[in-house]
PDB file of C-alpha atoms in Angstrom:
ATOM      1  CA  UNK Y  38     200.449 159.619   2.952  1.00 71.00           C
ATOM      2  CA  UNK Y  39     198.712 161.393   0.477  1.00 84.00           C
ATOM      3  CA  UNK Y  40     200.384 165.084   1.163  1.00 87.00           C
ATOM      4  CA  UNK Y  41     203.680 162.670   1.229  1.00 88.00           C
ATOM      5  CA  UNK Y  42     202.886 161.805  -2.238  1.00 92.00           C
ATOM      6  CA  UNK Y  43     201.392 165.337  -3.206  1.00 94.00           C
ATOM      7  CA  UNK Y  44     205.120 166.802  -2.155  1.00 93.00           C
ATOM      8  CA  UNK Y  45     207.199 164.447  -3.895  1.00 95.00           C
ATOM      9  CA  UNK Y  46     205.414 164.730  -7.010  1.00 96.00           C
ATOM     10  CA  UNK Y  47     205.154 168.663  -7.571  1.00 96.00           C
ATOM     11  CA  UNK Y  48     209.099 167.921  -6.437  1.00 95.00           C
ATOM     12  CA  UNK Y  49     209.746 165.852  -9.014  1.00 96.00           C
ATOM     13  CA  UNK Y  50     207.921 168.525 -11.728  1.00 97.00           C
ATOM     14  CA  UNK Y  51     210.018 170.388 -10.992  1.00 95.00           C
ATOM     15  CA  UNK Y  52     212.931 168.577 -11.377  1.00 95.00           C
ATOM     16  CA  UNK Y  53     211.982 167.088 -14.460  1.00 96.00           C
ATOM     17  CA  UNK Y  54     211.317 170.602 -16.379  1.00 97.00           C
ATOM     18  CA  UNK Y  55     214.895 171.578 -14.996  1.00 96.00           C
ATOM     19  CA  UNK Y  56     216.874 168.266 -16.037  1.00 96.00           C
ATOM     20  CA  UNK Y  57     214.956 168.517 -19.765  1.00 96.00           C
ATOM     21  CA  UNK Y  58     216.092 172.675 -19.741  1.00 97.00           C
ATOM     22  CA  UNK Y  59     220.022 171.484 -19.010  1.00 95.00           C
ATOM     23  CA  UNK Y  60     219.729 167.991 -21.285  1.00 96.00           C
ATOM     24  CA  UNK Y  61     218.795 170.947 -24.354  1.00 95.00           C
ATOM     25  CA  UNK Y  62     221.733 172.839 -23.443  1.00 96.00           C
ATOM     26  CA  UNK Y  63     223.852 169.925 -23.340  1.00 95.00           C
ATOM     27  CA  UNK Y  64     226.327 168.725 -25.837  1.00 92.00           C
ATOM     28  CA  UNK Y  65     224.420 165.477 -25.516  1.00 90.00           C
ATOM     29  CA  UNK Y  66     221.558 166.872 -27.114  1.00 93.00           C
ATOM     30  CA  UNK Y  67     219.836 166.015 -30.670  1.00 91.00           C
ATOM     31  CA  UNK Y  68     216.153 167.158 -31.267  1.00 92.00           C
ATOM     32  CA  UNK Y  69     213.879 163.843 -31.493  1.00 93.00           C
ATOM     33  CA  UNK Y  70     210.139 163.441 -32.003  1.00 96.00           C
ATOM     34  CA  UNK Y  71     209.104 160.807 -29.720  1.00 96.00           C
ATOM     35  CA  UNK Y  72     206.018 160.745 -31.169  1.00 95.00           C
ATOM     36  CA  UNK Y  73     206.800 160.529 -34.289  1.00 95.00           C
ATOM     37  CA  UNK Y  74     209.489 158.197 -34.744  1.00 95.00           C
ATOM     38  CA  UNK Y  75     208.609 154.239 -33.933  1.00 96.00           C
ATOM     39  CA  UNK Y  76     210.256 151.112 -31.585  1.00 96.00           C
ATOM     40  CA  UNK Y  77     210.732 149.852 -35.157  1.00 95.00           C
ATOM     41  CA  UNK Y  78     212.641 152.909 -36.388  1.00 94.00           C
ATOM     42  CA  UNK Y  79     215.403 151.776 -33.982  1.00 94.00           C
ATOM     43  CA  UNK Y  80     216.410 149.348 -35.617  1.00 89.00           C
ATOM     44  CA  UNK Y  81     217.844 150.862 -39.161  1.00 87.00           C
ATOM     45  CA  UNK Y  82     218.554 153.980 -37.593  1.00 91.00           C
ATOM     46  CA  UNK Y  83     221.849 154.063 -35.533  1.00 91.00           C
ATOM     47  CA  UNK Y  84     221.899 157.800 -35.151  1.00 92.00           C
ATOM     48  CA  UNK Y  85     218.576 157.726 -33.497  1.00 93.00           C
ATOM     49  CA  UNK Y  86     219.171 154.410 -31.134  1.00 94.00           C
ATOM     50  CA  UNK Y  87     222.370 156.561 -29.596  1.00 94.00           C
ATOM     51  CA  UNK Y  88     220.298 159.534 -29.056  1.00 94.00           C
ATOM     52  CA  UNK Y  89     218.564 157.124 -26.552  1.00 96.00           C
ATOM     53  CA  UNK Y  90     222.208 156.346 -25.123  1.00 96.00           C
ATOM     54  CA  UNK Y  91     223.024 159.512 -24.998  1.00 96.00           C
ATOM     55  CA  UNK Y  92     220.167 161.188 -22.579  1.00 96.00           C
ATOM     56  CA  UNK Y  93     221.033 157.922 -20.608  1.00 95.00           C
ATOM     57  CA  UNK Y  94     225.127 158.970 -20.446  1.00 95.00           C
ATOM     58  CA  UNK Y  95     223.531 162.662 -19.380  1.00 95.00           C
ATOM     59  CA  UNK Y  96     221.019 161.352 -16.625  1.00 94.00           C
ATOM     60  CA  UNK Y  97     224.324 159.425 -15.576  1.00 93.00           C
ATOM     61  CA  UNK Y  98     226.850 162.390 -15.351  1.00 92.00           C
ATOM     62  CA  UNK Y  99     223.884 164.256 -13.132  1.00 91.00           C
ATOM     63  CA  UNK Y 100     222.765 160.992 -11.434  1.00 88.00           C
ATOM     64  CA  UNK Y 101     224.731 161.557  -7.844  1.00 86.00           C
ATOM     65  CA  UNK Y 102     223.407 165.313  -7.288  1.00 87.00           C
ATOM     66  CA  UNK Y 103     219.732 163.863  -8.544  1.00 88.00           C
ATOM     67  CA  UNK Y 104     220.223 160.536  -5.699  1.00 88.00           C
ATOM     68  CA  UNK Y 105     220.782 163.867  -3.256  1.00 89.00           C
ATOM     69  CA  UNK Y 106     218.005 165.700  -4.267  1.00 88.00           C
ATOM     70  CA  UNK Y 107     215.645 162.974  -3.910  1.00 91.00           C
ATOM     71  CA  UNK Y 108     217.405 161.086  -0.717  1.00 87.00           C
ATOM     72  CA  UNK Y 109     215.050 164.062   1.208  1.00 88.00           C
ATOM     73  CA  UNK Y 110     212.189 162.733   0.716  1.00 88.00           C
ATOM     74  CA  UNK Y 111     213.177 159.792   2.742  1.00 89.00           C
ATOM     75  CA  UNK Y 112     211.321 159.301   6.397  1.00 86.00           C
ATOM     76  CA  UNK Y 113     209.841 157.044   8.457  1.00 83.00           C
ATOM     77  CA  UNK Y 114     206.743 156.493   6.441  1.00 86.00           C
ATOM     78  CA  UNK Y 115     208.509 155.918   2.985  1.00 90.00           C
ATOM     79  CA  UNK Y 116     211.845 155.008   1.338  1.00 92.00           C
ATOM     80  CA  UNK Y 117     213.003 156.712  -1.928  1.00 94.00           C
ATOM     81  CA  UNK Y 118     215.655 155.282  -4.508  1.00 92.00           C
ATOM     82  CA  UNK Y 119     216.032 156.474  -8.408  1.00 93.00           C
ATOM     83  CA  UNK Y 120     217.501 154.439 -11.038  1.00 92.00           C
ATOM     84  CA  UNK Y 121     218.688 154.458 -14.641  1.00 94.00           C
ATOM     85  CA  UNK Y 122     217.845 152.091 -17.038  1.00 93.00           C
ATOM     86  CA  UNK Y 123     220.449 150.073 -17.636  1.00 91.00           C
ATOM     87  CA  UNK Y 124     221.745 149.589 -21.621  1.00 92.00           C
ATOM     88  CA  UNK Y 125     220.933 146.348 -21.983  1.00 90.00           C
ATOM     89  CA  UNK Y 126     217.651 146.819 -20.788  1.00 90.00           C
ATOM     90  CA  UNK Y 127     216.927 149.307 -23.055  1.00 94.00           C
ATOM     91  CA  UNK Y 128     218.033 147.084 -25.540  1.00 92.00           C
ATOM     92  CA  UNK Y 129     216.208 144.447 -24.613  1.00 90.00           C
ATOM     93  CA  UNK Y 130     212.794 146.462 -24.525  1.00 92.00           C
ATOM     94  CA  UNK Y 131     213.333 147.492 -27.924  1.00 94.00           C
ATOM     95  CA  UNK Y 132     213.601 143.819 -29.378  1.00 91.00           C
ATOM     96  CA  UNK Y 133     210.722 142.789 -27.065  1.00 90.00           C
ATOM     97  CA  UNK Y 134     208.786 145.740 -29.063  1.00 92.00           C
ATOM     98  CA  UNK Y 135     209.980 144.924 -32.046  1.00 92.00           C
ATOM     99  CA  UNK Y 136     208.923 141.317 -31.987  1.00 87.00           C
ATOM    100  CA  UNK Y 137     205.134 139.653 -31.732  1.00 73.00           C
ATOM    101  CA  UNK Y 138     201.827 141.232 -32.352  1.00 71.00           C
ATOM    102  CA  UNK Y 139     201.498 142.282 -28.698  1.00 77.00           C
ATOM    103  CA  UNK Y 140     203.702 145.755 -29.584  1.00 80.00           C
ATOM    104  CA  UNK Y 141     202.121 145.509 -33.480  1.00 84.00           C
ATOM    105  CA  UNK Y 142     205.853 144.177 -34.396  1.00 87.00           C
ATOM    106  CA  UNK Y 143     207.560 148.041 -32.880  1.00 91.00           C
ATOM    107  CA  UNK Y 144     204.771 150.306 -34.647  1.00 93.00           C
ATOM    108  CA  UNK Y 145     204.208 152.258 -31.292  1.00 94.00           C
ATOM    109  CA  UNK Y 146     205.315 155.522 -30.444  1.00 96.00           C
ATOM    110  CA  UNK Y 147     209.040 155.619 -29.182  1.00 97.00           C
ATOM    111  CA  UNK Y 148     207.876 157.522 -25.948  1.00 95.00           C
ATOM    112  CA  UNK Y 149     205.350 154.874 -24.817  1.00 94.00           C
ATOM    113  CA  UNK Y 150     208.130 152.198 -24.941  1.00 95.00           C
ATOM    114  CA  UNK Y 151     210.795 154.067 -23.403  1.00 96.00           C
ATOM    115  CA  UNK Y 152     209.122 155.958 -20.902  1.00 96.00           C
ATOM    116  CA  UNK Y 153     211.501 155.220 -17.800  1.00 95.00           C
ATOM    117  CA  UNK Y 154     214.727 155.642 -18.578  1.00 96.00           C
ATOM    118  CA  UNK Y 155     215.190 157.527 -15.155  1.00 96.00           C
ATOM    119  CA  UNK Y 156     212.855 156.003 -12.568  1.00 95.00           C
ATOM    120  CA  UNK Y 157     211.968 157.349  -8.642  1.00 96.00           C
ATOM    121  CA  UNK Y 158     210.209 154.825  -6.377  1.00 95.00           C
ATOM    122  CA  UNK Y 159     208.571 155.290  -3.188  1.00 95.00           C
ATOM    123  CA  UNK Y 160     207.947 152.814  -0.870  1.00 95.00           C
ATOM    124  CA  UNK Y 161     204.825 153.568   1.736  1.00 93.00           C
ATOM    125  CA  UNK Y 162     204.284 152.308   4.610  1.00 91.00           C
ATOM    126  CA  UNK Y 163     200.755 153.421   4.288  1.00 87.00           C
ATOM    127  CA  UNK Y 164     198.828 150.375   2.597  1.00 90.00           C
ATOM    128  CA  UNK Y 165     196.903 151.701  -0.414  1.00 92.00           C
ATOM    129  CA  UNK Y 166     194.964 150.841  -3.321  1.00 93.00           C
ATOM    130  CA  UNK Y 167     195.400 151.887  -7.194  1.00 96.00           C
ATOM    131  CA  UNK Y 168     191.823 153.336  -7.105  1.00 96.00           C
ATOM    132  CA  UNK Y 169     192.714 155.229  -3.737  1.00 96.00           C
ATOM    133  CA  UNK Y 170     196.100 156.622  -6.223  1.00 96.00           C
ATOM    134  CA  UNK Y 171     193.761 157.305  -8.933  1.00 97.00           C
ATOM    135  CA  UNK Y 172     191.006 159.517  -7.801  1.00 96.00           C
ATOM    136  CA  UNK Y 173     194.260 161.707  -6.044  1.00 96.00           C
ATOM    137  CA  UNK Y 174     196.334 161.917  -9.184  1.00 97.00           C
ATOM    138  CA  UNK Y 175     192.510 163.306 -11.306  1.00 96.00           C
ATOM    139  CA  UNK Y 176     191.871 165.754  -8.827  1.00 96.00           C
ATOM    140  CA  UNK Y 177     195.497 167.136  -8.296  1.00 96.00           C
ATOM    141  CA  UNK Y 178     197.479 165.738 -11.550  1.00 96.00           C
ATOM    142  CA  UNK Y 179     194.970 165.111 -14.245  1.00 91.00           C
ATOM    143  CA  UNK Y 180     197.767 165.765 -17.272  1.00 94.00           C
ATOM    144  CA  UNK Y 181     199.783 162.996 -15.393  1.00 97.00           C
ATOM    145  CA  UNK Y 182     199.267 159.451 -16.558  1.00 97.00           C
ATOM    146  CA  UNK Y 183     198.794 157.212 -13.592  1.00 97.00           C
ATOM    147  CA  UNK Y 184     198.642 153.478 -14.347  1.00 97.00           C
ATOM    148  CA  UNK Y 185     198.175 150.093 -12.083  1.00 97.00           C
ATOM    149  CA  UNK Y 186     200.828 148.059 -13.348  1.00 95.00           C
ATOM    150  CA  UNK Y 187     200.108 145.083 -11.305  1.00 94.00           C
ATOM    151  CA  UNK Y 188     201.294 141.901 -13.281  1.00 89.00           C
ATOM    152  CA  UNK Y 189     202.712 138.573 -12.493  1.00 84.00           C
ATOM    153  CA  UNK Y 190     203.206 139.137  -8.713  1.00 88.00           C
ATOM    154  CA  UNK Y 191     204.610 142.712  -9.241  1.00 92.00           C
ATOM    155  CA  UNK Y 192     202.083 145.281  -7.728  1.00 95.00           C
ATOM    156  CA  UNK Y 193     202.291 148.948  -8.057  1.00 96.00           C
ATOM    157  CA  UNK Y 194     201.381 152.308  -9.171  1.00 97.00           C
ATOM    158  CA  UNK Y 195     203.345 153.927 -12.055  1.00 97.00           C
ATOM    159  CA  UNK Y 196     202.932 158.068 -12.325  1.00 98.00           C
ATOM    160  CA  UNK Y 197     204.312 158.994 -15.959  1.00 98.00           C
ATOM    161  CA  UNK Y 198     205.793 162.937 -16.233  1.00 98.00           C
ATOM    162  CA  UNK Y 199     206.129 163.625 -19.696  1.00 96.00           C
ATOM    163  CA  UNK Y 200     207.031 167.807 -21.015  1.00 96.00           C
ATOM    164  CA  UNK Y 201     205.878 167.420 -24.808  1.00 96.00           C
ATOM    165  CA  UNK Y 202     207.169 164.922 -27.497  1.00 96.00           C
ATOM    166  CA  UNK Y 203     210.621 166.182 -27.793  1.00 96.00           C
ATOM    167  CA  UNK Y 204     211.973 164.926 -24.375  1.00 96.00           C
ATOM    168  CA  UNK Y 205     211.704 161.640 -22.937  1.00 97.00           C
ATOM    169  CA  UNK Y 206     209.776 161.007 -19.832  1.00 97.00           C
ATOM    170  CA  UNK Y 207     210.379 159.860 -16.768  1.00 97.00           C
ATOM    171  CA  UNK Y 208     208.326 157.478 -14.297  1.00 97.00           C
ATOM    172  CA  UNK Y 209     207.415 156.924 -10.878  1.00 97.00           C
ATOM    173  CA  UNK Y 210     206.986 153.529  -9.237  1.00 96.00           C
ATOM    174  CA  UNK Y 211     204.525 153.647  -6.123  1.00 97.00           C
ATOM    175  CA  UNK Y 212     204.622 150.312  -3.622  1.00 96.00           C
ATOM    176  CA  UNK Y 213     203.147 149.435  -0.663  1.00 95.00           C
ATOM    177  CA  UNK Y 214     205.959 148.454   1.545  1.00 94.00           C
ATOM    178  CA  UNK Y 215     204.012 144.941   2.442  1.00 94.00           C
ATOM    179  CA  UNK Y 216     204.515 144.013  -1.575  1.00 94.00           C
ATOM    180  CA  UNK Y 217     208.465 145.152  -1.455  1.00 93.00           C
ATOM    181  CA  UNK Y 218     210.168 141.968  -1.045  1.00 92.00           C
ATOM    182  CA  UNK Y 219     207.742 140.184  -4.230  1.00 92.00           C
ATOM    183  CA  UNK Y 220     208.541 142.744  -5.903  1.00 92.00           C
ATOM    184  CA  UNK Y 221     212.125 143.002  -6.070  1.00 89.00           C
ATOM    185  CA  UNK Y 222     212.098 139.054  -7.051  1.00 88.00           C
ATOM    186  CA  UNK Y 223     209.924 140.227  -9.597  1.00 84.00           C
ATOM    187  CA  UNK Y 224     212.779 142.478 -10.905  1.00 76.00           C
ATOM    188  CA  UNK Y 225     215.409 140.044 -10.056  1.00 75.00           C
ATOM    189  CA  UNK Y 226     213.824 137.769 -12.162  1.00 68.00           C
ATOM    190  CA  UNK Y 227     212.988 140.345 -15.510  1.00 62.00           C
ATOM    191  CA  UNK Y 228     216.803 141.435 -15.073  1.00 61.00           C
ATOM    192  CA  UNK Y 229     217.730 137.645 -15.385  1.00 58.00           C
ATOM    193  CA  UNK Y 230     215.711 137.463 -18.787  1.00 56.00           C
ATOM    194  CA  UNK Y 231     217.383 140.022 -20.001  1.00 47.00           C
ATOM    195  CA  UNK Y 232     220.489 139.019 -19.844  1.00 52.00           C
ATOM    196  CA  UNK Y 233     220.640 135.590 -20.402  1.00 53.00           C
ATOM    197  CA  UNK Y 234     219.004 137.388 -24.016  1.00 46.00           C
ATOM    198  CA  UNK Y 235     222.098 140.040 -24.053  1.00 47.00           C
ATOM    199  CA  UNK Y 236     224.179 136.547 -23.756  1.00 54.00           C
ATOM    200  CA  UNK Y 237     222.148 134.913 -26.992  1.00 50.00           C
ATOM    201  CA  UNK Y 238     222.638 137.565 -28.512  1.00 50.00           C
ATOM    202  CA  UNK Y 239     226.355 138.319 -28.361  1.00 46.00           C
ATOM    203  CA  UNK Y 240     226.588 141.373 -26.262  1.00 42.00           C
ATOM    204  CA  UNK Y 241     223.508 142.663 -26.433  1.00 38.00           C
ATOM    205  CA  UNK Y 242     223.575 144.316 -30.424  1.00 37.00           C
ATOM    206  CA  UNK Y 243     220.643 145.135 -31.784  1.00 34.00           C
TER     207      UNK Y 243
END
């Protein structure tokens, strides 16, 4: 499982420093500090909140030769899909951010909130656990953020690949296969928050 794993992520590396080399190029792109600039930013700053929509139209116009790159890695032992955030979602997290202590009212770095816009996830059929994830991703990946994101009756391992400040990263969801069918109801039920909110709030405007 674990040279499985080892493949796919030097794979998607790879990827990643190639997508972020073609978004520059783009006519798409606008220079952003994701560091920098706060959740809360979003809000007053229209110019910024489409740069955001923009890298999301760009992911989109490459999404069916990245789905072909990726459908590869599929075999008996694991099942790949990708996904891009949807704009409502991103909308959503952004007001979620920007609202409560939890988030300190949107005064966190832009790159820690939206740090999936594109998303891979791998299914095992290999049962592991986070710790098991862990001590691989120090030995092998140790510039590669690797969280257990666990919560509610979702269970899985996120892998965060990130270039520098100036281009958004992208994330990597890790399940065992025996936690699959919780955790889709899991999403089901997160994508039914969201947009009963895009419904309160007329559309989904910020």
């Amino acid at each position: 499982m674990l040279e499985e794993l080892y493949k796919l992520i030097n794979f998607i590396q790879k990827e990643y420093l190639e997508f972020n080399e073609k978004w520059k190029e783009s006519n798409y792109y606008y220079k952003i500090n994701l560091r920098k600039n706060e959740v809360c930013d979003l809000l007053n700053d229209e110019e910024m909140l489409n740069i955001i929509f923009n890298y999301r139209e760009f992911i989109n116009a490459n999404n069916v030769q990245l789905v072909m790159d990726f459908q590869k890695f599929n075999s008996n032992y694991s099942k790949i899909s990708t996904r891009v955030k949807a704009k409502n979602s991103i909308e959503n997290k952004i007001t979620i951010y920007t609202k409560g202590s939890k988030h300190g009212d949107g005064k966190i770095q832009i790159n820690k909130c939206l740090n999936d816009l594109f998303g891979i996830r791998i299914v095992m059929e290999y049962e592991f656990k986070f710790e098991e994830i862990l001590d691989f991703m120090e030995k092998n990946y140790y510039n590669l953020k690797c969280r257990d994101s666990s919560n509610r009756g979702y269970k899985a391992v996120h892998i965060y690949f990130k270039q520098d400040n100036f281009n958004f990263p992208w994330e990597l969801q890790i399940w065992n296969k025996k936690d699959e069918t919780n955790n889709i109801i899991s999403h089901e039920k997160y994508k039914q928050d969201y947009v009963r909110w895009e419904k309160e709030n007329k559309g989904g405007n910020i």
